[in-house]
Coordinates of C-alpha atoms in Angstrom, one line a residue:
Chain A
M600 CA 6.1 66.1 32.5
N601 CA 6.3 68.5 29.5
V602 CA 2.6 69.5 30.2
L603 CA 3.3 69.8 34.0
F604 CA 6.3 72.3 33.0
A605 CA 4.0 73.9 30.4
L606 CA 1.3 74.5 33.2
L607 CA 4.1 75.8 35.7
Y608 CA 5.4 78.1 32.9
K609 CA 2.2 79.4 32.4
E610 CA 1.5 80.0 36.0
F611 CA 4.7 82.0 36.3
L612 CA 3.8 84.1 33.0
C613 CA 0.5 85.0 34.3
E614 CA 2.0 85.9 38.1
L615 CA 4.4 88.2 36.0
K616 CA 1.7 89.7 34.0
N617 CA -0.6 90.7 36.8
K618 CA 1.7 90.4 40.1
Q619 CA -1.5 90.1 42.1
G620 CA -0.1 86.8 43.7
I621 CA 3.4 88.0 44.8
I622 CA 2.3 91.4 45.8
S623 CA -0.8 90.3 47.9
S624 CA 1.3 87.5 49.7
F625 CA 4.4 89.6 50.6
L626 CA 2.3 92.8 51.6
F627 CA -0.1 90.3 53.7
T628 CA 3.1 88.4 55.6
F629 CA 5.1 91.7 56.2
F630 CA 2.2 93.3 57.6
L631 CA 1.3 90.2 59.8
V632 CA 5.2 90.1 60.9
F633 CA 5.3 94.0 61.6
I634 CA 2.0 94.0 63.8
I635 CA 2.9 90.8 65.7
S636 CA 6.6 92.1 66.2
Y637 CA 5.3 95.9 67.0
S638 CA 3.0 94.0 69.8
M639 CA 5.6 91.9 71.1
A640 CA 8.6 94.0 71.0
H641 CA 8.9 95.2 74.7
L642 CA 7.8 91.7 76.0
N643 CA 10.2 88.9 76.9
I644 CA 8.7 86.4 74.5
S645 CA 9.7 82.7 74.5
N646 CA 10.9 81.1 71.3
N647 CA 7.8 78.8 71.5
L648 CA 5.8 81.6 71.1
V649 CA 7.6 82.9 68.2
A650 CA 7.4 79.5 66.5
S651 CA 3.6 79.3 67.2
L652 CA 3.1 82.9 65.7
L653 CA 5.3 82.0 62.6
L654 CA 3.0 78.6 62.1
L655 CA -0.1 80.9 62.5
L656 CA 1.3 83.3 59.9
I657 CA 2.0 80.4 57.7
L658 CA -1.7 79.1 58.3
F659 CA -3.1 82.3 57.7
L660 CA -1.1 82.8 54.6
S661 CA -2.1 79.5 53.4
L662 CA -5.6 79.2 54.1
T663 CA -6.4 82.7 52.5
L664 CA -4.0 82.7 49.4
M665 CA -3.7 79.2 48.1
P666 CA -7.4 78.7 47.4
R667 CA -7.4 81.8 45.5
I668 CA -4.9 80.1 42.9
I669 CA -7.5 77.8 42.0
T670 CA -10.9 80.0 42.6
I671 CA -9.6 82.4 40.1
E672 CA -9.3 80.1 37.3
K673 CA -13.0 79.4 38.1
E674 CA -13.9 83.0 38.2
R675 CA -12.1 83.9 34.8
G676 CA -13.5 80.6 33.1
T677 CA -10.1 79.5 32.2
F678 CA -10.6 76.3 34.6
F679 CA -12.9 74.5 32.0
F680 CA -10.0 75.0 29.3
L681 CA -7.4 73.8 31.6
Q682 CA -9.6 70.9 32.3
K683 CA -9.9 70.1 28.3
L684 CA -6.2 71.0 27.6
A685 CA -4.5 69.0 30.4
P686 CA -5.0 66.0 32.8
I687 CA -6.2 67.5 36.1
E688 CA -3.6 65.7 38.2
N689 CA -1.0 67.7 36.2
T690 CA -2.8 70.8 37.0
Y691 CA -2.7 69.7 40.6
M692 CA 1.0 69.1 40.5
A693 CA 1.6 72.6 38.6
K694 CA -0.6 74.3 41.2
T695 CA 1.2 72.8 44.0
A696 CA 4.4 73.7 42.7
Y697 CA 3.6 77.1 42.2
S698 CA 2.0 77.9 45.5
T699 CA 5.0 76.3 47.2
I700 CA 7.6 78.3 45.5
L701 CA 5.9 81.7 46.1
N702 CA 4.9 80.9 49.8
T703 CA 8.6 79.4 50.5
I704 CA 9.9 82.6 48.9
S705 CA 7.5 84.9 50.9
L706 CA 7.9 82.9 54.2
L707 CA 11.8 83.3 54.1
C708 CA 11.5 86.8 53.8
S709 CA 9.0 87.0 56.8
T710 CA 11.2 84.9 58.8
F711 CA 14.1 86.9 58.3
A712 CA 11.9 89.9 58.9
F713 CA 10.9 88.0 62.4
H714 CA 14.6 87.6 63.0
V715 CA 15.6 91.0 62.7
F716 CA 12.6 92.7 64.6
L717 CA 12.4 89.9 67.4
N718 CA 16.3 89.0 67.7
S719 CA 15.4 85.2 67.3
N720 CA 18.1 82.8 67.4
I721 CA 18.3 81.4 64.0
Q722 CA 21.8 80.4 62.8
N723 CA 21.4 77.9 60.1
W724 CA 19.4 79.5 57.2
M725 CA 19.9 76.4 55.0
Y726 CA 18.0 74.2 57.4
T727 CA 15.2 77.2 57.8
G728 CA 14.6 77.2 54.2
L729 CA 14.4 73.2 53.8
V730 CA 11.9 73.5 56.7
L731 CA 9.9 76.2 55.4
F732 CA 9.8 74.7 51.9
L733 CA 8.8 71.2 53.4
I734 CA 6.0 73.1 55.4
C735 CA 4.9 75.0 52.3
L736 CA 4.8 71.7 50.0
N737 CA 2.7 70.0 52.5
F738 CA 0.2 72.9 53.0
S739 CA -0.2 73.6 49.4
A740 CA -0.6 69.9 48.5
V741 CA -3.4 69.7 51.1
I742 CA -5.0 73.0 50.3
I743 CA -4.8 72.8 46.5
F744 CA -6.7 69.1 47.1
T745 CA -9.5 70.6 48.8
S746 CA -9.8 73.6 46.8
L747 CA -10.3 71.3 43.8
I748 CA -13.0 69.5 45.6
S749 CA -14.7 72.4 46.8
I750 CA -14.6 73.8 43.0
N751 CA -16.1 70.5 41.7
L752 CA -18.9 70.9 44.3
N753 CA -19.1 74.9 43.4
S754 CA -18.6 75.9 46.9
S755 CA -16.8 78.8 48.2
W756 CA -13.2 78.8 49.7
I757 CA -14.2 78.5 53.1
Y758 CA -15.4 75.2 52.5
S759 CA -12.0 74.2 51.2
C760 CA -10.6 75.6 54.6
V761 CA -13.0 73.5 56.4
L762 CA -12.0 70.5 54.9
S763 CA -8.1 71.3 54.8
L764 CA -7.5 72.1 58.7
P765 CA -8.2 68.4 59.7
L766 CA -6.0 67.0 56.9
L767 CA -3.2 69.6 58.2
I768 CA -3.3 68.4 61.7
P769 CA 0.1 65.8 61.6
Q770 CA 1.8 68.8 59.4
I771 CA 0.8 71.2 62.1
I772 CA 2.1 69.2 64.7
Y773 CA 5.4 68.5 63.0
S774 CA 5.8 72.1 62.0
L775 CA 5.4 73.5 65.3
Q776 CA 8.0 71.2 66.5
L777 CA 10.6 71.9 63.8
L778 CA 9.9 75.7 64.2
T779 CA 10.8 75.7 67.6
A780 CA 14.2 73.7 66.8
I781 CA 15.0 76.2 64.2
L782 CA 14.4 79.1 66.7
I783 CA 16.2 77.9 69.6
D784 CA 19.0 76.5 66.8
R785 CA 18.9 72.9 68.5
Y786 CA 19.4 70.2 65.8
D787 CA 19.0 66.8 68.0
S788 CA 17.5 63.4 67.3
V789 CA 14.0 65.0 67.8
F790 CA 14.5 67.4 65.1
W791 CA 15.5 64.7 62.7
Q792 CA 12.6 62.5 63.7
N793 CA 10.2 65.6 63.1
L794 CA 11.8 65.9 60.0
L795 CA 11.3 62.6 58.9
G796 CA 7.8 62.7 59.7
I797 CA 7.1 65.6 57.4
I798 CA 8.9 64.2 54.6
G799 CA 6.9 61.1 55.0
F800 CA 3.7 63.1 54.9
T801 CA 5.1 65.1 52.1
I802 CA 5.5 61.9 49.8
L803 CA 2.3 60.8 50.6
S804 CA 0.4 63.7 49.8
I805 CA 2.2 64.1 46.6
L806 CA 1.8 60.2 45.8
L807 CA -1.8 60.0 47.1
F808 CA -4.0 63.4 46.1
P809 CA -3.1 63.3 42.3
I810 CA -4.9 59.9 42.1
L811 CA -7.6 61.0 44.2
I812 CA -8.0 64.1 42.3
R813 CA -7.7 62.2 38.9
T814 CA -10.7 59.9 40.5
I815 CA -12.8 62.9 41.4
Y816 CA -12.8 64.8 38.0
R817 CA -13.0 61.5 36.0
V818 CA -15.7 61.5 33.4
D819 CA -17.7 58.4 33.3
Chain B
M831 CA -26.2 44.8 76.6
I832 CA -27.7 44.6 80.2
A833 CA -25.4 41.9 81.1
A834 CA -22.5 43.8 80.1
I835 CA -23.7 46.6 82.2
I836 CA -24.1 44.4 85.0
A837 CA -20.9 42.7 84.5
S838 CA -19.2 46.1 84.2
F839 CA -20.5 47.0 87.8
M840 CA -19.7 43.5 89.2
A841 CA -15.7 44.1 88.6
P842 CA -14.0 44.9 91.7
G843 CA -12.5 48.5 91.8
A844 CA -8.8 48.9 91.1
N845 CA -7.3 50.3 94.2
Q846 CA -4.0 52.2 92.9
F847 CA -6.7 54.7 91.5
Q848 CA -7.7 57.7 93.7
Y849 CA -11.4 56.6 92.9
P850 CA -11.0 52.6 92.5
S851 CA -14.4 51.9 91.5
L852 CA -14.6 54.8 88.6
A853 CA -11.7 53.0 87.0
R854 CA -14.3 50.4 86.1
I855 CA -15.3 53.1 83.0
I856 CA -12.1 51.2 81.1
F857 CA -14.7 48.6 80.1
W858 CA -16.6 51.1 78.3
H859 CA -13.9 53.4 77.4
L860 CA -11.3 51.3 75.7
P861 CA -13.8 49.1 73.5
C862 CA -15.1 52.6 72.1
A863 CA -11.6 53.5 71.3
I864 CA -10.9 50.5 69.3
I865 CA -14.2 50.2 67.6
S866 CA -14.0 54.0 66.5
V867 CA -10.6 52.8 64.9
I868 CA -12.0 49.5 63.5
F869 CA -14.9 51.6 62.0
H870 CA -12.7 54.2 60.5
L871 CA -10.5 51.6 58.7
R872 CA -13.7 49.9 57.5
C873 CA -14.8 53.5 56.0
G874 CA -11.3 53.6 54.2
Y875 CA -11.9 50.0 52.6
F876 CA -15.4 50.6 51.5
A877 CA -14.2 54.1 50.0
Y878 CA -11.6 52.1 48.2
K879 CA -13.9 49.6 47.3
Y880 CA -16.4 52.1 45.9
L881 CA -13.8 53.8 43.6
Q882 CA -13.0 50.4 42.2
N883 CA -16.5 49.4 41.5
K884 CA -19.1 52.3 41.8
N885 CA -21.3 50.2 43.7
D886 CA -24.0 52.2 45.6
S887 CA -23.9 49.8 48.6
N888 CA -20.4 50.4 49.2
E889 CA -21.2 54.3 49.3
I890 CA -23.7 53.6 52.0
K891 CA -21.5 51.4 54.1
M892 CA -18.6 53.8 53.6
S893 CA -20.8 56.7 55.1
L894 CA -22.3 54.6 57.7
S895 CA -18.8 53.5 58.8
M896 CA -18.0 57.2 59.3
E897 CA -21.0 58.1 61.2
M898 CA -20.2 55.0 63.5
A899 CA -16.6 56.1 64.0
S900 CA -17.5 59.6 64.8
L901 CA -20.0 58.2 67.5
M902 CA -17.6 55.9 69.2
A903 CA -15.0 58.5 69.1
S904 CA -17.4 60.7 70.7
L905 CA -18.1 58.1 73.6
T906 CA -14.6 57.8 73.9
M907 CA -13.8 61.5 74.4
I908 CA -16.9 61.9 77.2
T909 CA -15.7 58.8 79.0
G910 CA -12.2 59.9 79.0
M911 CA -13.0 63.6 79.9
L912 CA -14.9 62.0 82.9
F913 CA -12.2 59.7 84.1
S914 CA -9.8 62.8 83.6
R915 CA -11.9 64.9 85.8
V916 CA -12.3 62.4 88.6
Q917 CA -8.8 60.9 88.7
W918 CA -6.4 63.7 87.5
G919 CA -8.8 66.7 88.7
A920 CA -9.4 68.6 85.6
W921 CA -11.6 67.7 82.5
W922 CA -8.9 68.5 80.1
Q923 CA -5.1 67.8 80.7
W924 CA -3.6 68.4 77.2
D925 CA -2.7 64.7 77.7
A926 CA -1.3 63.0 74.2
R927 CA -4.1 60.7 73.9
Q928 CA -6.7 63.0 75.0
T929 CA -5.7 65.5 72.4
S930 CA -5.1 63.0 69.5
Y931 CA -8.6 61.9 70.0
L932 CA -9.9 65.5 69.9
M933 CA -7.9 65.9 66.7
L934 CA -9.5 62.7 65.4
L935 CA -12.8 63.8 66.1
F936 CA -12.2 66.8 64.2
L937 CA -11.2 64.9 61.2
F938 CA -14.3 63.0 61.6
T939 CA -16.3 65.9 61.9
A940 CA -15.0 67.2 58.6
S941 CA -16.0 64.2 56.8
L942 CA -19.6 64.3 58.3
T943 CA -19.6 67.9 57.0
L944 CA -18.5 67.2 53.6
Q945 CA -21.2 64.2 53.8
A946 CA -23.9 66.7 54.7
G947 CA -22.6 69.1 52.2
L948 CA -23.0 67.1 49.1
S949 CA -26.1 67.0 47.3
N950 CA -27.2 63.9 45.3
S951 CA -24.5 64.8 42.4
N952 CA -22.8 62.3 40.1
S953 CA -19.5 62.9 41.7
R954 CA -20.8 62.6 45.3
G955 CA -19.7 59.2 46.2
R956 CA -16.2 59.9 44.3
I957 CA -15.7 63.0 46.4
L958 CA -16.5 61.4 49.7
A959 CA -14.5 58.4 49.0
S960 CA -11.5 60.4 48.0
Y961 CA -11.8 62.6 50.9
N962 CA -12.3 59.6 53.3
I963 CA -9.3 57.8 51.9
A964 CA -7.0 61.1 52.5
T965 CA -8.1 60.8 56.1
L966 CA -7.3 57.4 56.5
P967 CA -3.3 58.0 57.1
I968 CA -4.0 61.2 59.1
G969 CA -6.4 59.0 61.8
L970 CA -3.8 56.4 61.8
F971 CA -1.1 58.7 62.8
L972 CA -3.3 60.1 65.3
V973 CA -4.1 57.0 66.7
F974 CA -0.6 55.2 66.5
V975 CA 2.1 57.4 65.9
Y976 CA 1.4 60.9 67.7
P977 CA 0.8 59.3 71.2
R978 CA 4.2 57.8 70.9
L979 CA 6.5 60.7 69.8
T980 CA 9.3 61.0 72.3
Q981 CA 8.4 64.7 73.1
V982 CA 4.5 64.0 73.6
M983 CA 4.9 60.6 75.6
Q984 CA 7.2 62.4 78.1
N985 CA 4.2 64.6 79.3
S986 CA 1.2 61.9 79.0
F987 CA -0.5 60.5 82.3
H988 CA -2.3 58.0 80.2
P989 CA -1.7 54.3 80.7
S990 CA -1.0 53.0 77.3
Q991 CA 1.1 49.7 77.7
T992 CA -1.2 47.8 80.3
I993 CA -2.5 45.2 78.3
Q994 CA 0.9 44.8 76.2
Q995 CA 2.8 44.2 79.7
G996 CA -0.2 42.1 80.9
L997 CA -1.0 44.2 84.0
F998 CA -4.6 43.7 83.9
D999 CA -6.4 41.5 86.5
K1000 CA -8.1 38.3 85.2
N1001 CA -11.4 39.6 86.0
Y1002 CA -10.8 42.8 84.3
T1003 CA -9.7 41.2 81.1
F1004 CA -12.8 38.8 81.3
T1005 CA -15.0 41.8 81.7
L1006 CA -13.2 43.9 79.2
L1007 CA -13.6 41.4 76.5
F1008 CA -17.2 40.7 77.4
V1009 CA -18.2 44.4 77.4
G1010 CA -16.2 45.3 74.5
S1011 CA -17.6 42.3 72.4
T1012 CA -21.1 43.1 73.3
I1013 CA -20.8 46.9 72.3
F1014 CA -19.1 45.6 69.1
I1015 CA -22.0 43.3 68.2
T1016 CA -24.5 46.2 69.2
C1017 CA -22.6 48.6 66.8
Y1018 CA -22.5 46.0 63.8
K1019 CA -26.3 45.6 64.3
L1020 CA -27.2 49.0 64.4
F1021 CA -24.8 49.5 61.4
S1022 CA -26.5 46.5 59.2
L1023 CA -29.9 47.8 60.4
K1024 CA -29.2 51.2 59.1
Y1025 CA -27.7 50.1 56.1
R1026 CA -30.8 48.0 55.3
V1027 CA -32.9 50.9 55.6
L1028 CA -30.9 53.0 53.6
L1029 CA -30.4 50.7 50.8
F1030 CA -34.3 50.2 50.8
E1031 CA -34.6 53.8 50.6
K1032 CA -32.5 54.2 47.8
E1033 CA -34.2 51.3 45.8
K1034 CA -37.2 52.9 46.3
E1035 CA -35.8 56.2 45.0
E1036 CA -34.4 54.3 41.8
N1037 CA -37.9 52.7 41.4
A1038 CA -39.8 56.0 41.5
T1039 CA -37.2 57.6 39.0
R1040 CA -37.6 54.6 36.8
N1041 CA -41.5 54.9 36.6
L1042 CA -41.4 58.3 35.7
E1043 CA -38.5 57.8 32.8
P1044 CA -41.2 56.9 29.9
Y1045 CA -42.7 59.8 30.3
S1046 CA -39.9 62.4 30.4
S1047 CA -37.2 61.0 28.3
N1048 CA -39.0 58.5 25.5
T1049 CA -41.2 60.7 23.4
T1050 CA -41.9 57.9 20.7
S1051 CA -44.4 56.1 23.4
T1052 CA -46.3 53.2 22.0
H1053 CA -49.2 53.8 24.3
M1054 CA -52.2 55.6 23.0
V1055 CA -53.7 58.5 24.8
R1056 CA -57.3 58.9 24.4
P1057 CA -59.0 62.0 25.7
V1058 CA -61.5 61.7 28.4
S1059 CA -64.1 64.1 29.5
L1060 CA -64.4 64.8 33.1
S1061 CA -67.9 63.7 33.5
E1062 CA -67.0 60.4 32.0
K1063 CA -66.7 58.3 35.1
N1064 CA -67.3 54.4 34.8

C-alpha cells in the first residue's frame, strides 16, 4: 500500500513539475466544448445528443491522453526503473488512480462549461460528479491496461486504442444512459440499474486487470 | 452436413412470418450463435489453463477457439441480416440482439488483431491469454445482459423467449437439434484438425531449432572437425 501511495505521490509531483498533463487535458476539453457549443448554439438539440457529445468528448480525452501517461515513461526511459522498483500491479493502480483524478476534474469543468453554453438541465452535481468519476475510473482501468500491453509489445499508442475500444463497449453503453439521465435530471430505477452496472464493471476491472498485468510482466 | 441441409429444407415454413419459407434460416442462425458463445467460453477456459501451466497446446487451442468463435459470430451476423432484410424490410434494424452481436464481433476482431500482431516472443501467449480473459466478461455481458436491459428490450423485434416458452413446433425442435449438432460436430472436427496441424508445425519448428542448438550455443563440442578439400569426393 505504501508503494502505491509513493507512486501516486510521484505522479502528482511530476505533474506539478511540468504541468503537461493538466494543461493539455484542460485545453483539449475546453477547446472541444467550445467548438461543439459554438456549432450547436443556434440549434434546438436534444439532451440525448448532448449526452452523446459529452461521451464522445470523454472518449477522445481518454484515448489521446491516458495512453500518453504510460508511453511518456517509456520514452523517458523511466519505465524500466519503475519495473525494477515497484511491482507492476502497483504501477498500474497508481497510473489508473492518477488518470482518473485528472480526467474527473477536467470533465467536471467541461460538463459545467456545457451546462453554461448549452443551458442543460443538470440539477444534481453530486450525482454528476459520481457518474463522471465512475466513467473515468472505468475508462482509465481499461486504457491503462491496454497501454501496458502495447508497451510490452513495443507498439504505438494507436494499438492500445484498437485494443481498448471493444473492452469499453459495456462502459460506453452504460455511460450514455447515465449521462442522458443526468442531463434530463431523471433518477428513476433505470438510472440506478445502469449505475449498478457500471459499478459492477468498475469492480471487475479493478480486481481482474492487476492480476492480468502481473501475469503479462512476470519474468520466468 | 448434406443430411442437415436437406432436413432444414424439408421442415415446413412458419406461417406467422411474412415469408414463411425463410423462417427456416433459424436452423442455421441459432446454432451458429450458440456455438460462437461456446467457443468463446472455451477460449477463456484455455486462456486460464495456459496462464496456469504455460502449455503450448493450450495456447494453440485458445487461438483456435477464438478463430472459430469469430467465424460462427460472422455467420450469425450474415444469417441474421438476411432474415432482417426479408422479414423486417431492412438489412440493419438497430435491434438489441443485432447490435450486441456486432459488438461481439468487434471484440473478437480485436482479439484476432492482437493475435496477428504478436510475433513469436516469449510474452506472446501470456498477452493473448490475458486479453482473451479480459474479453470474456464483456462477451457474456453482450450476449446475456445487454439484450435484456429494460431500456433496450422495449425496442427489440428479436424473438428471444421462443424456446423457453415452448413455442417451437415439434418438427422445428427436432430439425434444429439435428442441424445444430451437425454444425457443432463439423466445427469440432475442423477445430481438432487444425489443432493437429498447428501442433505438428510447432513440433517441427522446435525440432529444427533443437538441431541447430549444438552449433550455436555449445562451443565445447566433442565432435572433431577435419578440413576436407573440395576435390575429395568419395
